[in-house]
PDB file of C-alpha atoms and ligand atoms in Angstrom:
ATOM      1  CA  MET A 882     -11.044   9.260   4.559  1.00  0.00           C
ATOM      2  CA  ALA A 883     -13.234   6.393   5.770  1.00  0.00           C
ATOM      3  CA  SER A 884     -14.275   6.130   9.410  1.00  0.00           C
ATOM      4  CA  ASN A 885     -14.094   2.306   9.212  1.00  0.00           C
ATOM      5  CA  PRO A 886     -11.181   1.668   6.863  1.00  0.00           C
ATOM      6  CA  LEU A 887     -10.413  -1.804   5.496  1.00  0.00           C
ATOM      7  CA  VAL A 888      -6.974  -0.674   4.325  1.00  0.00           C
ATOM      8  CA  ILE A 889      -4.547   1.781   5.879  1.00  0.00           C
ATOM      9  CA  VAL A 890      -1.928   3.471   3.721  1.00  0.00           C
ATOM     10  CA  LEU A 891       1.045   4.645   5.762  1.00  0.00           C
ATOM     11  CA  MET A 892       4.027   6.592   4.519  1.00  0.00           C
ATOM     12  CA  GLY A 893       7.154   7.719   6.289  1.00  0.00           C
ATOM     13  CA  SER A 894       6.972  11.328   5.122  1.00  0.00           C
ATOM     14  CA  LYS A 895       4.603  13.742   3.422  1.00  0.00           C
ATOM     15  CA  SER A 896       7.209  13.789   0.653  1.00  0.00           C
ATOM     16  CA  ASP A 897       6.004  10.244  -0.205  1.00  0.00           C
ATOM     17  CA  TRP A 898       2.417  11.414  -0.826  1.00  0.00           C
ATOM     18  CA  ASP A 899       2.840  12.422  -4.481  1.00  0.00           C
ATOM     19  CA  VAL A 900       3.525   8.752  -5.222  1.00  0.00           C
ATOM     20  CA  MET A 901       1.324   7.152  -2.570  1.00  0.00           C
ATOM     21  CA  ARG A 902      -1.746   9.137  -3.580  1.00  0.00           C
ATOM     22  CA  GLN A 903      -1.838   6.687  -6.499  1.00  0.00           C
ATOM     23  CA  ALA A 904      -2.475   3.824  -4.079  1.00  0.00           C
ATOM     24  CA  SER A 905      -5.305   5.858  -2.575  1.00  0.00           C
ATOM     25  CA  GLU A 906      -6.718   6.579  -6.040  1.00  0.00           C
ATOM     26  CA  VAL A 907      -6.761   2.883  -6.948  1.00  0.00           C
ATOM     27  CA  LEU A 908      -8.467   1.972  -3.663  1.00  0.00           C
ATOM     28  CA  ALA A 909     -11.031   4.727  -4.267  1.00  0.00           C
ATOM     29  CA  LYS A 910     -11.682   3.386  -7.790  1.00  0.00           C
ATOM     30  CA  PHE A 911     -12.588   0.033  -6.204  1.00  0.00           C
ATOM     31  CA  ASP A 912     -14.666   1.757  -3.488  1.00  0.00           C
ATOM     32  CA  VAL A 913     -12.435   0.330  -0.766  1.00  0.00           C
ATOM     33  CA  PRO A 914     -12.694   2.379   2.452  1.00  0.00           C
ATOM     34  CA  HIS A 915      -9.192   3.398   3.437  1.00  0.00           C
ATOM     35  CA  GLU A 916      -7.210   5.836   5.542  1.00  0.00           C
ATOM     36  CA  CYS A 917      -3.921   7.519   4.596  1.00  0.00           C
ATOM     37  CA  ARG A 918      -1.447   8.740   7.234  1.00  0.00           C
ATOM     38  CA  VAL A 919       2.104   9.923   7.608  1.00  0.00           C
ATOM     39  CA  LEU A 920       3.864   7.980  10.366  1.00  0.00           C
ATOM     40  CA  SER A 921       7.565   7.341  10.598  1.00  0.00           C
ATOM     41  CA  ALA A 922       9.290   4.318  12.114  1.00  0.00           C
ATOM     42  CA  HIS A 923      12.143   6.506  13.356  1.00  0.00           C
ATOM     43  CA  ARG A 924      10.598   9.995  13.742  1.00  0.00           C
ATOM     44  CA  THR A 925       7.371   8.855  15.438  1.00  0.00           C
ATOM     45  CA  PRO A 926       8.137   5.314  16.660  1.00  0.00           C
ATOM     46  CA  LYS A 927       5.639   5.303  19.559  1.00  0.00           C
ATOM     47  CA  GLU A 928       2.732   6.640  17.485  1.00  0.00           C
ATOM     48  CA  THR A 929       3.534   4.191  14.689  1.00  0.00           C
ATOM     49  CA  SER A 930       3.458   1.181  16.996  1.00  0.00           C
ATOM     50  CA  GLU A 931       0.242   2.359  18.704  1.00  0.00           C
ATOM     51  CA  TYR A 932      -1.542   3.064  15.418  1.00  0.00           C
ATOM     52  CA  VAL A 933      -0.605  -0.230  13.780  1.00  0.00           C
ATOM     53  CA  SER A 934      -1.255  -2.267  16.943  1.00  0.00           C
ATOM     54  CA  ALA A 935      -4.813  -0.856  17.039  1.00  0.00           C
ATOM     55  CA  ALA A 936      -5.537  -1.460  13.338  1.00  0.00           C
ATOM     56  CA  GLU A 937      -6.887  -5.027  13.593  1.00  0.00           C
ATOM     57  CA  GLY A 938      -9.289  -4.001  16.368  1.00  0.00           C
ATOM     58  CA  ARG A 939     -10.613  -1.215  14.114  1.00  0.00           C
ATOM     59  CA  GLY A 940     -11.535  -3.726  11.388  1.00  0.00           C
ATOM     60  CA  VAL A 941      -8.553  -3.008   9.136  1.00  0.00           C
ATOM     61  CA  GLU A 942      -7.604  -6.015   6.975  1.00  0.00           C
ATOM     62  CA  VAL A 943      -4.534  -4.843   5.024  1.00  0.00           C
ATOM     63  CA  VAL A 944      -1.693  -2.432   5.826  1.00  0.00           C
ATOM     64  CA  ILE A 945       0.239  -0.676   3.049  1.00  0.00           C
ATOM     65  CA  ALA A 946       3.486   0.927   4.237  1.00  0.00           C
ATOM     66  CA  ALA A 947       5.735   3.081   2.051  1.00  0.00           C
ATOM     67  CA  ALA A 948       9.129   4.456   2.990  1.00  0.00           C
ATOM     68  CA  GLY A 949      12.394   5.518   1.453  1.00  0.00           C
ATOM     69  CA  GLY A 950      16.069   5.271   2.330  1.00  0.00           C
ATOM     70  CA  ALA A 951      16.728   2.955   5.293  1.00  0.00           C
ATOM     71  CA  ALA A 952      13.106   1.946   4.875  1.00  0.00           C
ATOM     72  CA  HIS A 953      12.082   0.076   8.003  1.00  0.00           C
ATOM     73  CA  LEU A 954       8.464   1.298   8.238  1.00  0.00           C
ATOM     74  CA  ALA A 955       6.898  -1.784   6.631  1.00  0.00           C
ATOM     75  CA  GLY A 956       8.967  -4.134   8.807  1.00  0.00           C
ATOM     76  CA  VAL A 957       8.069  -2.224  11.961  1.00  0.00           C
ATOM     77  CA  CYS A 958       4.387  -2.340  10.981  1.00  0.00           C
ATOM     78  CA  ALA A 959       4.624  -6.081  10.401  1.00  0.00           C
ATOM     79  CA  ALA A 960       6.193  -6.495  13.839  1.00  0.00           C
ATOM     80  CA  HIS A 961       3.120  -4.904  15.437  1.00  0.00           C
ATOM     81  CA  THR A 962       0.301  -6.713  13.623  1.00  0.00           C
ATOM     82  CA  ILE A 963      -0.607 -10.059  12.099  1.00  0.00           C
ATOM     83  CA  LEU A 964      -2.482  -8.278   9.282  1.00  0.00           C
ATOM     84  CA  PRO A 965      -0.847  -8.624   5.854  1.00  0.00           C
ATOM     85  CA  VAL A 966       1.655  -5.782   5.344  1.00  0.00           C
ATOM     86  CA  LEU A 967       2.494  -4.640   1.813  1.00  0.00           C
ATOM     87  CA  GLY A 968       5.680  -2.602   1.519  1.00  0.00           C
ATOM     88  CA  VAL A 969       6.284   0.030  -1.149  1.00  0.00           C
ATOM     89  CA  PRO A 970       9.906   1.187  -1.494  1.00  0.00           C
ATOM     90  CA  MET A 971      10.120   4.894  -2.319  1.00  0.00           C
ATOM     91  CA  GLU A 972      12.435   6.170  -5.020  1.00  0.00           C
ATOM     92  CA  ASN A 973      14.997   8.757  -3.938  1.00  0.00           C
ATOM     93  CA  ALA A 974      17.703  10.916  -5.448  1.00  0.00           C
ATOM     94  CA  SER A 975      20.783   9.231  -4.038  1.00  0.00           C
ATOM     95  CA  LEU A 976      20.265   5.527  -4.792  1.00  0.00           C
ATOM     96  CA  LYS A 977      17.106   5.620  -6.925  1.00  0.00           C
ATOM     97  CA  GLY A 978      15.213   3.560  -4.354  1.00  0.00           C
ATOM     98  CA  LEU A 979      17.500   0.533  -4.429  1.00  0.00           C
ATOM     99  CA  ASP A 980      18.238   1.187  -0.736  1.00  0.00           C
ATOM    100  CA  SER A 981      14.480   1.375   0.000  1.00  0.00           C
ATOM    101  CA  LEU A 982      13.824  -1.814  -1.979  1.00  0.00           C
ATOM    102  CA  LEU A 983      16.490  -3.856  -0.224  1.00  0.00           C
ATOM    103  CA  SER A 984      15.603  -2.641   3.270  1.00  0.00           C
ATOM    104  CA  THR A 985      11.901  -3.345   2.680  1.00  0.00           C
ATOM    105  CA  VAL A 986      12.216  -6.695   0.922  1.00  0.00           C
ATOM    106  CA  GLN A 987      14.959  -8.316   2.991  1.00  0.00           C
ATOM    107  CA  MET A 988      12.944  -9.155   6.093  1.00  0.00           C
ATOM    108  CA  PRO A 989      14.431 -11.918   8.200  1.00  0.00           C
ATOM    109  CA  ALA A 990      12.268 -15.066   8.391  1.00  0.00           C
ATOM    110  CA  GLY A 991       9.335 -14.898  10.780  1.00  0.00           C
ATOM    111  CA  ILE A 992       7.934 -11.416  10.108  1.00  0.00           C
ATOM    112  CA  PRO A 993       6.882 -11.151   6.449  1.00  0.00           C
ATOM    113  CA  VAL A 994       6.453  -8.023   4.346  1.00  0.00           C
ATOM    114  CA  GLY A 995       5.048  -8.461   0.842  1.00  0.00           C
ATOM    115  CA  THR A 996       7.196  -6.043  -1.132  1.00  0.00           C
ATOM    116  CA  LEU A 997       6.079  -4.333  -4.322  1.00  0.00           C
ATOM    117  CA  ALA A 998       8.035  -2.457  -6.994  1.00  0.00           C
ATOM    118  CA  ILE A 999       9.855   0.834  -6.353  1.00  0.00           C
ATOM    119  CA  GLY A1000       7.739   3.984  -6.631  1.00  0.00           C
ATOM    120  CA  ALA A1001       4.495   4.532  -8.535  1.00  0.00           C
ATOM    121  CA  PRO A1002       4.119   1.007  -9.994  1.00  0.00           C
ATOM    122  CA  GLY A1003       4.531  -0.357  -6.467  1.00  0.00           C
ATOM    123  CA  ALA A1004       1.989   2.094  -5.063  1.00  0.00           C
ATOM    124  CA  ARG A1005      -0.633   1.108  -7.632  1.00  0.00           C
ATOM    125  CA  ASN A1006       0.126  -2.608  -7.346  1.00  0.00           C
ATOM    126  CA  ALA A1007       0.011  -2.511  -3.542  1.00  0.00           C
ATOM    127  CA  ALA A1008      -3.535  -1.190  -3.804  1.00  0.00           C
ATOM    128  CA  LEU A1009      -4.477  -3.803  -6.409  1.00  0.00           C
ATOM    129  CA  LEU A1010      -2.998  -6.544  -4.240  1.00  0.00           C
ATOM    130  CA  ALA A1011      -4.920  -5.211  -1.250  1.00  0.00           C
ATOM    131  CA  VAL A1012      -8.100  -5.417  -3.346  1.00  0.00           C
ATOM    132  CA  ALA A1013      -7.223  -9.010  -4.296  1.00  0.00           C
ATOM    133  CA  ILE A1014      -6.660  -9.918  -0.624  1.00  0.00           C
ATOM    134  CA  LEU A1015      -9.979  -8.352   0.380  1.00  0.00           C
ATOM    135  CA  GLY A1016     -11.562 -10.077  -2.622  1.00  0.00           C
ATOM    136  CA  THR A1017     -10.870 -13.559  -1.273  1.00  0.00           C
ATOM    137  CA  SER A1018     -13.969 -13.113   0.907  1.00  0.00           C
ATOM    138  CA  ARG A1019     -15.828 -10.523  -1.245  1.00  0.00           C
ATOM    139  CA  PRO A1020     -17.139 -11.750  -4.613  1.00  0.00           C
ATOM    140  CA  GLU A1021     -18.102  -8.208  -5.678  1.00  0.00           C
ATOM    141  CA  LEU A1022     -14.487  -7.072  -5.361  1.00  0.00           C
ATOM    142  CA  ARG A1023     -13.290 -10.097  -7.351  1.00  0.00           C
ATOM    143  CA  GLN A1024     -15.690  -9.106 -10.122  1.00  0.00           C
ATOM    144  CA  LYS A1025     -14.388  -5.534 -10.063  1.00  0.00           C
ATOM    145  CA  LEU A1026     -10.854  -6.863 -10.426  1.00  0.00           C
ATOM    146  CA  ARG A1027     -11.916  -9.005 -13.406  1.00  0.00           C
ATOM    147  CA  ASP A1028     -13.543  -5.938 -14.992  1.00  0.00           C
ATOM    148  CA  PHE A1029     -10.409  -3.876 -14.364  1.00  0.00           C
ATOM    149  CA  ARG A1030      -8.211  -6.504 -16.027  1.00  0.00           C
ATOM    150  CA  ALA A1031     -10.565  -6.724 -19.012  1.00  0.00           C
ATOM    151  CA  GLU A1032     -10.554  -2.908 -19.434  1.00  0.00           C
ATOM    152  CA  GLN A1033      -6.769  -2.888 -19.226  1.00  0.00           C
ATOM    153  CA  SER A1034      -6.487  -5.588 -21.904  1.00  0.00           C
ATOM    154  CA  ALA A1035      -9.006  -3.854 -24.175  1.00  0.00           C
ATOM    155  CA  LYS A1036      -7.047  -0.601 -23.898  1.00  0.00           C
ATOM    156  CA  ILE A1037      -3.800  -2.305 -24.950  1.00  0.00           C
ATOM    157  CA  LEU A1038      -5.463  -4.099 -27.859  1.00  0.00           C
ATOM    158  CA  LYS A1039      -6.856  -0.787 -29.175  1.00  0.00           C
ATOM    159  CA  GLU A1040      -3.399   0.867 -29.335  1.00  0.00           C
ATOM    160  CA  ILE A1041      -2.569   2.111 -32.839  1.00  0.00           C
ATOM    161  CA  LEU A1042       0.975   3.200 -33.656  1.00  0.00           C
TER     162      LEU A1042
HETATM  163  C1  RP5 B 876      11.635   8.178   4.802  1.00  0.00           C
HETATM  164  O1  RP5 B 876      12.605   9.088   4.443  1.00  0.00           O
HETATM  165  C2  RP5 B 876      10.385   8.642   4.125  1.00  0.00           C
HETATM  166  O2  RP5 B 876       9.567   7.558   3.836  1.00  0.00           O
HETATM  167  C3  RP5 B 876      10.865   9.347   2.872  1.00  0.00           C
HETATM  168  O3  RP5 B 876      10.758   8.510   1.717  1.00  0.00           O
HETATM  169  C4  RP5 B 876      12.325   9.625   3.171  1.00  0.00           C
HETATM  170  C5  RP5 B 876      12.664  11.094   3.148  1.00  0.00           C
HETATM  171  O4  RP5 B 876      11.806  11.769   4.045  1.00  0.00           O
HETATM  172  P1  RP5 B 876      11.837  13.356   4.154  1.00  0.00           P
HETATM  173  O5  RP5 B 876      13.224  13.718   4.567  1.00  0.00           O
HETATM  174  O6  RP5 B 876      11.466  13.874   2.770  1.00  0.00           O
HETATM  175  O7  RP5 B 876      10.795  13.716   5.174  1.00  0.00           O
HETATM  176  O8  RP5 B 876      11.452   8.109   6.169  1.00  0.00           O
END
């Protein structure tokens, strides 16, 4: 955990961590200081609003928020900060995450949440998008993203069936 995080990764429950650790792993790969926390929009509403409201003042530049079911965490975060908020809908047993996707993505106009895919792909892409956002003012991060894309392409091109 970084003492001066640029990205915070929030999740509504510890049960989301198995998936959201992948966002943390991607951020670590890019050497992006970040902080991961469990905070719930409905179970800890006061602490969530206080934590997110203070984020900008701590130097945070991107918020990643993951939740499942009636997933309002990302929207609540967005209501408390002008930092970009990236929402990751969590998969679940009952509706496979379709409920999480719709409740995260369908923000009414005025308070945006950039919503990623359901589950692990969304977790990884939220981190990559956070790196891209930070990269707009950090050439070294843009270069790392270019290197990552090149490695990814090279890996695909080497596949032998
Ligand atoms: C949401 O409810 C969490 O984000 C989690 O995805 C889901 C289930 O939480 P638990 O009942 O496992 O704590 O708030």
